[in-house]
PDB file of C-alpha atoms in Angstrom:
ATOM      1  CA  UNK A 427      17.543  22.783  64.447  1.00 67.00           C
ATOM      2  CA  UNK A 428      16.775  18.907  64.290  1.00 64.00           C
ATOM      3  CA  UNK A 429      15.736  17.014  61.191  1.00 74.00           C
ATOM      4  CA  UNK A 430      13.801  14.007  62.135  1.00 72.00           C
ATOM      5  CA  UNK A 431      14.081  10.963  59.622  1.00 79.00           C
ATOM      6  CA  UNK A 432      11.245   8.611  59.092  1.00 88.00           C
ATOM      7  CA  UNK A 433      13.211   5.191  59.191  1.00 92.00           C
ATOM      8  CA  UNK A 434      11.513   2.309  56.998  1.00 97.00           C
ATOM      9  CA  UNK A 435      10.686   0.685  60.371  1.00 98.00           C
ATOM     10  CA  UNK A 436       8.101   2.913  61.053  1.00 98.00           C
ATOM     11  CA  UNK A 437       6.312   0.846  58.742  1.00 98.00           C
ATOM     12  CA  UNK A 438       5.323  -1.248  61.413  1.00 99.00           C
ATOM     13  CA  UNK A 439       4.229   1.324  63.575  1.00 99.00           C
ATOM     14  CA  UNK A 440       1.628   2.729  60.921  1.00 99.00           C
ATOM     15  CA  UNK A 441       0.552  -0.966  61.134  1.00 99.00           C
ATOM     16  CA  UNK A 442       0.237  -1.303  64.626  1.00 99.00           C
ATOM     17  CA  UNK A 443      -1.776   1.872  64.253  1.00 99.00           C
ATOM     18  CA  UNK A 444      -3.851   0.652  61.392  1.00 99.00           C
ATOM     19  CA  UNK A 445      -4.522  -2.861  63.361  1.00 99.00           C
ATOM     20  CA  UNK A 446      -5.902  -0.842  66.649  1.00 99.00           C
ATOM     21  CA  UNK A 447      -8.495   0.942  63.952  1.00 99.00           C
ATOM     22  CA  UNK A 448      -9.554  -2.717  62.866  1.00 99.00           C
ATOM     23  CA  UNK A 449      -9.784  -3.505  66.843  1.00 99.00           C
ATOM     24  CA  UNK A 450     -11.842  -0.504  67.614  1.00 99.00           C
ATOM     25  CA  UNK A 451     -14.358  -1.443  64.706  1.00 98.00           C
ATOM     26  CA  UNK A 452     -14.435  -4.901  65.876  1.00 99.00           C
ATOM     27  CA  UNK A 453     -15.235  -3.411  69.183  1.00 98.00           C
ATOM     28  CA  UNK A 454     -18.203  -1.063  68.217  1.00 98.00           C
ATOM     29  CA  UNK A 455     -19.818  -4.052  65.810  1.00 98.00           C
ATOM     30  CA  UNK A 456     -20.171  -6.391  68.879  1.00 98.00           C
ATOM     31  CA  UNK A 457     -21.946  -3.661  70.834  1.00 98.00           C
ATOM     32  CA  UNK A 458     -24.058  -3.419  68.016  1.00 97.00           C
ATOM     33  CA  UNK A 459     -25.247  -7.360  68.342  1.00 97.00           C
ATOM     34  CA  UNK A 460     -25.283  -7.126  71.764  1.00 97.00           C
ATOM     35  CA  UNK A 461     -27.756  -3.850  71.554  1.00 98.00           C
ATOM     36  CA  UNK A 462     -29.605  -5.775  69.373  1.00 97.00           C
ATOM     37  CA  UNK A 463     -30.016  -8.838  71.503  1.00 97.00           C
ATOM     38  CA  UNK A 464     -30.876  -6.685  74.582  1.00 98.00           C
ATOM     39  CA  UNK A 465     -33.160  -4.884  72.377  1.00 97.00           C
ATOM     40  CA  UNK A 466     -31.895  -1.253  74.055  1.00 97.00           C
ATOM     41  CA  UNK A 467     -33.031   1.625  71.422  1.00 96.00           C
ATOM     42  CA  UNK A 468     -31.178   4.448  70.263  1.00 94.00           C
ATOM     43  CA  UNK A 469     -30.312   7.009  70.930  1.00 95.00           C
ATOM     44  CA  UNK A 470     -29.546   5.494  74.233  1.00 95.00           C
ATOM     45  CA  UNK A 471     -25.854   4.572  75.362  1.00 96.00           C
ATOM     46  CA  UNK A 472     -27.105   2.316  77.977  1.00 97.00           C
ATOM     47  CA  UNK A 473     -29.726   0.311  79.530  1.00 97.00           C
ATOM     48  CA  UNK A 474     -31.221   1.729  82.549  1.00 96.00           C
ATOM     49  CA  UNK A 475     -29.727   0.254  85.869  1.00 95.00           C
ATOM     50  CA  UNK A 476     -33.173  -0.906  86.924  1.00 96.00           C
ATOM     51  CA  UNK A 477     -33.198  -2.962  83.921  1.00 96.00           C
ATOM     52  CA  UNK A 478     -30.222  -4.525  83.889  1.00 95.00           C
ATOM     53  CA  UNK A 479     -30.457  -5.699  86.759  1.00 95.00           C
ATOM     54  CA  UNK A 480     -33.835  -7.823  85.561  1.00 97.00           C
ATOM     55  CA  UNK A 481     -32.665  -8.609  81.955  1.00 97.00           C
ATOM     56  CA  UNK A 482     -28.927 -10.786  81.519  1.00 96.00           C
ATOM     57  CA  UNK A 483     -29.094  -9.572  78.166  1.00 97.00           C
ATOM     58  CA  UNK A 484     -29.102  -5.815  79.264  1.00 97.00           C
ATOM     59  CA  UNK A 485     -26.787  -6.165  82.010  1.00 97.00           C
ATOM     60  CA  UNK A 486     -24.138  -7.393  79.481  1.00 97.00           C
ATOM     61  CA  UNK A 487     -25.010  -5.280  76.399  1.00 98.00           C
ATOM     62  CA  UNK A 488     -23.378  -2.787  79.036  1.00 98.00           C
ATOM     63  CA  UNK A 489     -20.428  -4.490  79.448  1.00 97.00           C
ATOM     64  CA  UNK A 490     -19.856  -4.346  75.595  1.00 98.00           C
ATOM     65  CA  UNK A 491     -20.774  -0.992  75.631  1.00 98.00           C
ATOM     66  CA  UNK A 492     -18.346   0.273  78.786  1.00 98.00           C
ATOM     67  CA  UNK A 493     -15.447  -2.192  77.525  1.00 98.00           C
ATOM     68  CA  UNK A 494     -15.692  -0.405  74.139  1.00 98.00           C
ATOM     69  CA  UNK A 495     -16.535   3.171  75.267  1.00 98.00           C
ATOM     70  CA  UNK A 496     -13.256   2.568  77.718  1.00 98.00           C
ATOM     71  CA  UNK A 497     -10.839   1.659  75.015  1.00 98.00           C
ATOM     72  CA  UNK A 498     -12.503   4.914  73.116  1.00 98.00           C
ATOM     73  CA  UNK A 499     -11.769   7.356  76.208  1.00 98.00           C
ATOM     74  CA  UNK A 500      -7.819   5.814  76.350  1.00 98.00           C
ATOM     75  CA  UNK A 501      -7.416   5.811  72.258  1.00 99.00           C
ATOM     76  CA  UNK A 502      -6.217   9.382  72.064  1.00 99.00           C
ATOM     77  CA  UNK A 503      -3.533   9.132  74.246  1.00 98.00           C
ATOM     78  CA  UNK A 504      -2.666   5.255  72.574  1.00 99.00           C
ATOM     79  CA  UNK A 505      -2.252   7.281  69.246  1.00 99.00           C
ATOM     80  CA  UNK A 506      -0.237  10.060  70.050  1.00 99.00           C
ATOM     81  CA  UNK A 507       2.515   7.966  71.975  1.00 99.00           C
ATOM     82  CA  UNK A 508       2.622   5.691  69.674  1.00 99.00           C
ATOM     83  CA  UNK A 509       3.347   7.616  66.792  1.00 98.00           C
ATOM     84  CA  UNK A 510       5.264  10.015  68.716  1.00 98.00           C
ATOM     85  CA  UNK A 511       7.715   6.749  70.351  1.00 98.00           C
ATOM     86  CA  UNK A 512       7.204   5.419  66.830  1.00 98.00           C
ATOM     87  CA  UNK A 513       9.959   8.311  65.496  1.00 95.00           C
ATOM     88  CA  UNK A 514      12.384   7.110  67.845  1.00 95.00           C
ATOM     89  CA  UNK A 515      11.770   4.020  68.617  1.00 97.00           C
ATOM     90  CA  UNK A 516       9.695   2.107  65.753  1.00 98.00           C
ATOM     91  CA  UNK A 517      10.026  -1.027  67.010  1.00 99.00           C
ATOM     92  CA  UNK A 518       9.776  -0.859  70.409  1.00 99.00           C
ATOM     93  CA  UNK A 519       6.255   1.909  69.694  1.00 99.00           C
ATOM     94  CA  UNK A 520       4.998  -1.536  67.410  1.00 99.00           C
ATOM     95  CA  UNK A 521       5.503  -3.939  69.583  1.00 99.00           C
ATOM     96  CA  UNK A 522       4.284  -2.045  72.538  1.00 99.00           C
ATOM     97  CA  UNK A 523       1.387  -0.895  70.397  1.00 99.00           C
ATOM     98  CA  UNK A 524       0.394  -4.667  69.710  1.00 99.00           C
ATOM     99  CA  UNK A 525       0.766  -5.535  73.380  1.00 99.00           C
ATOM    100  CA  UNK A 526      -1.719  -2.786  74.131  1.00 99.00           C
ATOM    101  CA  UNK A 527      -4.094  -4.089  71.128  1.00 99.00           C
ATOM    102  CA  UNK A 528      -4.717  -7.512  72.275  1.00 99.00           C
ATOM    103  CA  UNK A 529      -5.091  -5.687  76.094  1.00 98.00           C
ATOM    104  CA  UNK A 530      -8.202  -4.338  74.699  1.00 99.00           C
ATOM    105  CA  UNK A 531      -9.223  -7.597  73.101  1.00 99.00           C
ATOM    106  CA  UNK A 532      -8.582  -9.333  76.815  1.00 98.00           C
ATOM    107  CA  UNK A 533      -9.990  -6.563  78.470  1.00 98.00           C
ATOM    108  CA  UNK A 534     -13.247  -6.708  76.402  1.00 98.00           C
ATOM    109  CA  UNK A 535     -14.067 -10.260  76.206  1.00 98.00           C
ATOM    110  CA  UNK A 536     -13.533 -10.398  79.954  1.00 98.00           C
ATOM    111  CA  UNK A 537     -16.060  -7.790  80.091  1.00 97.00           C
ATOM    112  CA  UNK A 538     -18.251  -9.414  77.869  1.00 97.00           C
ATOM    113  CA  UNK A 539     -18.900 -12.269  80.375  1.00 95.00           C
ATOM    114  CA  UNK A 540     -21.064 -10.102  81.715  1.00 93.00           C
ATOM    115  CA  UNK A 541     -19.261  -9.728  84.774  1.00 94.00           C
ATOM    116  CA  UNK A 542     -17.100  -6.807  84.862  1.00 93.00           C
ATOM    117  CA  UNK A 543     -14.361  -8.277  87.374  1.00 96.00           C
ATOM    118  CA  UNK A 544     -13.021 -10.037  84.228  1.00 96.00           C
ATOM    119  CA  UNK A 545     -12.037  -7.164  82.901  1.00 95.00           C
ATOM    120  CA  UNK A 546      -9.099  -7.136  84.666  1.00 96.00           C
ATOM    121  CA  UNK A 547      -7.630  -9.869  82.203  1.00 96.00           C
ATOM    122  CA  UNK A 548      -6.852  -6.816  79.781  1.00 97.00           C
ATOM    123  CA  UNK A 549      -4.204  -5.848  82.804  1.00 97.00           C
ATOM    124  CA  UNK A 550      -1.153  -6.340  80.753  1.00 97.00           C
ATOM    125  CA  UNK A 551      -1.801  -3.362  78.761  1.00 97.00           C
ATOM    126  CA  UNK A 552      -0.353  -1.002  81.096  1.00 97.00           C
ATOM    127  CA  UNK A 553       2.762  -2.838  80.013  1.00 98.00           C
ATOM    128  CA  UNK A 554       1.993  -1.481  76.177  1.00 98.00           C
ATOM    129  CA  UNK A 555       1.035   1.781  77.558  1.00 98.00           C
ATOM    130  CA  UNK A 556       3.739   2.792  79.952  1.00 99.00           C
ATOM    131  CA  UNK A 557       6.336   1.673  77.550  1.00 99.00           C
ATOM    132  CA  UNK A 558       4.412   3.978  75.161  1.00 99.00           C
ATOM    133  CA  UNK A 559       4.854   6.414  77.562  1.00 99.00           C
ATOM    134  CA  UNK A 560       8.186   6.157  78.350  1.00 99.00           C
ATOM    135  CA  UNK A 561       9.519   6.037  74.673  1.00 99.00           C
ATOM    136  CA  UNK A 562       7.580   9.020  73.554  1.00 98.00           C
ATOM    137  CA  UNK A 563       8.854  11.271  76.401  1.00 98.00           C
ATOM    138  CA  UNK A 564      12.553  10.184  75.434  1.00 97.00           C
ATOM    139  CA  UNK A 565      11.909  11.022  71.920  1.00 95.00           C
ATOM    140  CA  UNK A 566      10.638  14.564  73.073  1.00 95.00           C
ATOM    141  CA  UNK A 567      13.308  15.098  75.195  1.00 96.00           C
ATOM    142  CA  UNK A 568      16.328  13.659  72.446  1.00 93.00           C
ATOM    143  CA  UNK A 569      14.486  16.185  69.931  1.00 90.00           C
ATOM    144  CA  UNK A 570      14.941  19.114  71.936  1.00 90.00           C
ATOM    145  CA  UNK A 571      18.551  18.114  73.316  1.00 90.00           C
ATOM    146  CA  UNK A 572      19.204  17.313  69.319  1.00 81.00           C
ATOM    147  CA  UNK A 573      20.095  13.922  70.553  1.00 71.00           C
ATOM    148  CA  UNK A 574      18.636  12.199  67.070  1.00 66.00           C
TER     149      UNK A 574
END
């Protein structure tokens, strides 16, 4: 049986998790503001294509919404790998988490320009995510092999 001891450094991981919640809340609030400016009523998730092609505010709203939705699509994988990797590599996991958070903000702000190609500003987030994937995998392997 493997016993896992959580070091005080795991606090950094917890702070990265909290920061990610603040980031997703921020993105959601920004969508709300863009929705009001574009006058896209609930329950519609996006403005229709024809509307967005005719109205820049509606196109920009769609970009805000897509940036938020893409972040939410990736969020479960981020949280799982952050918290698992943090067991074995808390400082690396926390740093990778903050890189991912910063990249999501860069991604969103690039998208907010209304030019979807500018979302690539957040590409560096793959560094954080791939590091989390590798270190969470290694944490699992070390747990199975009693490497801790």
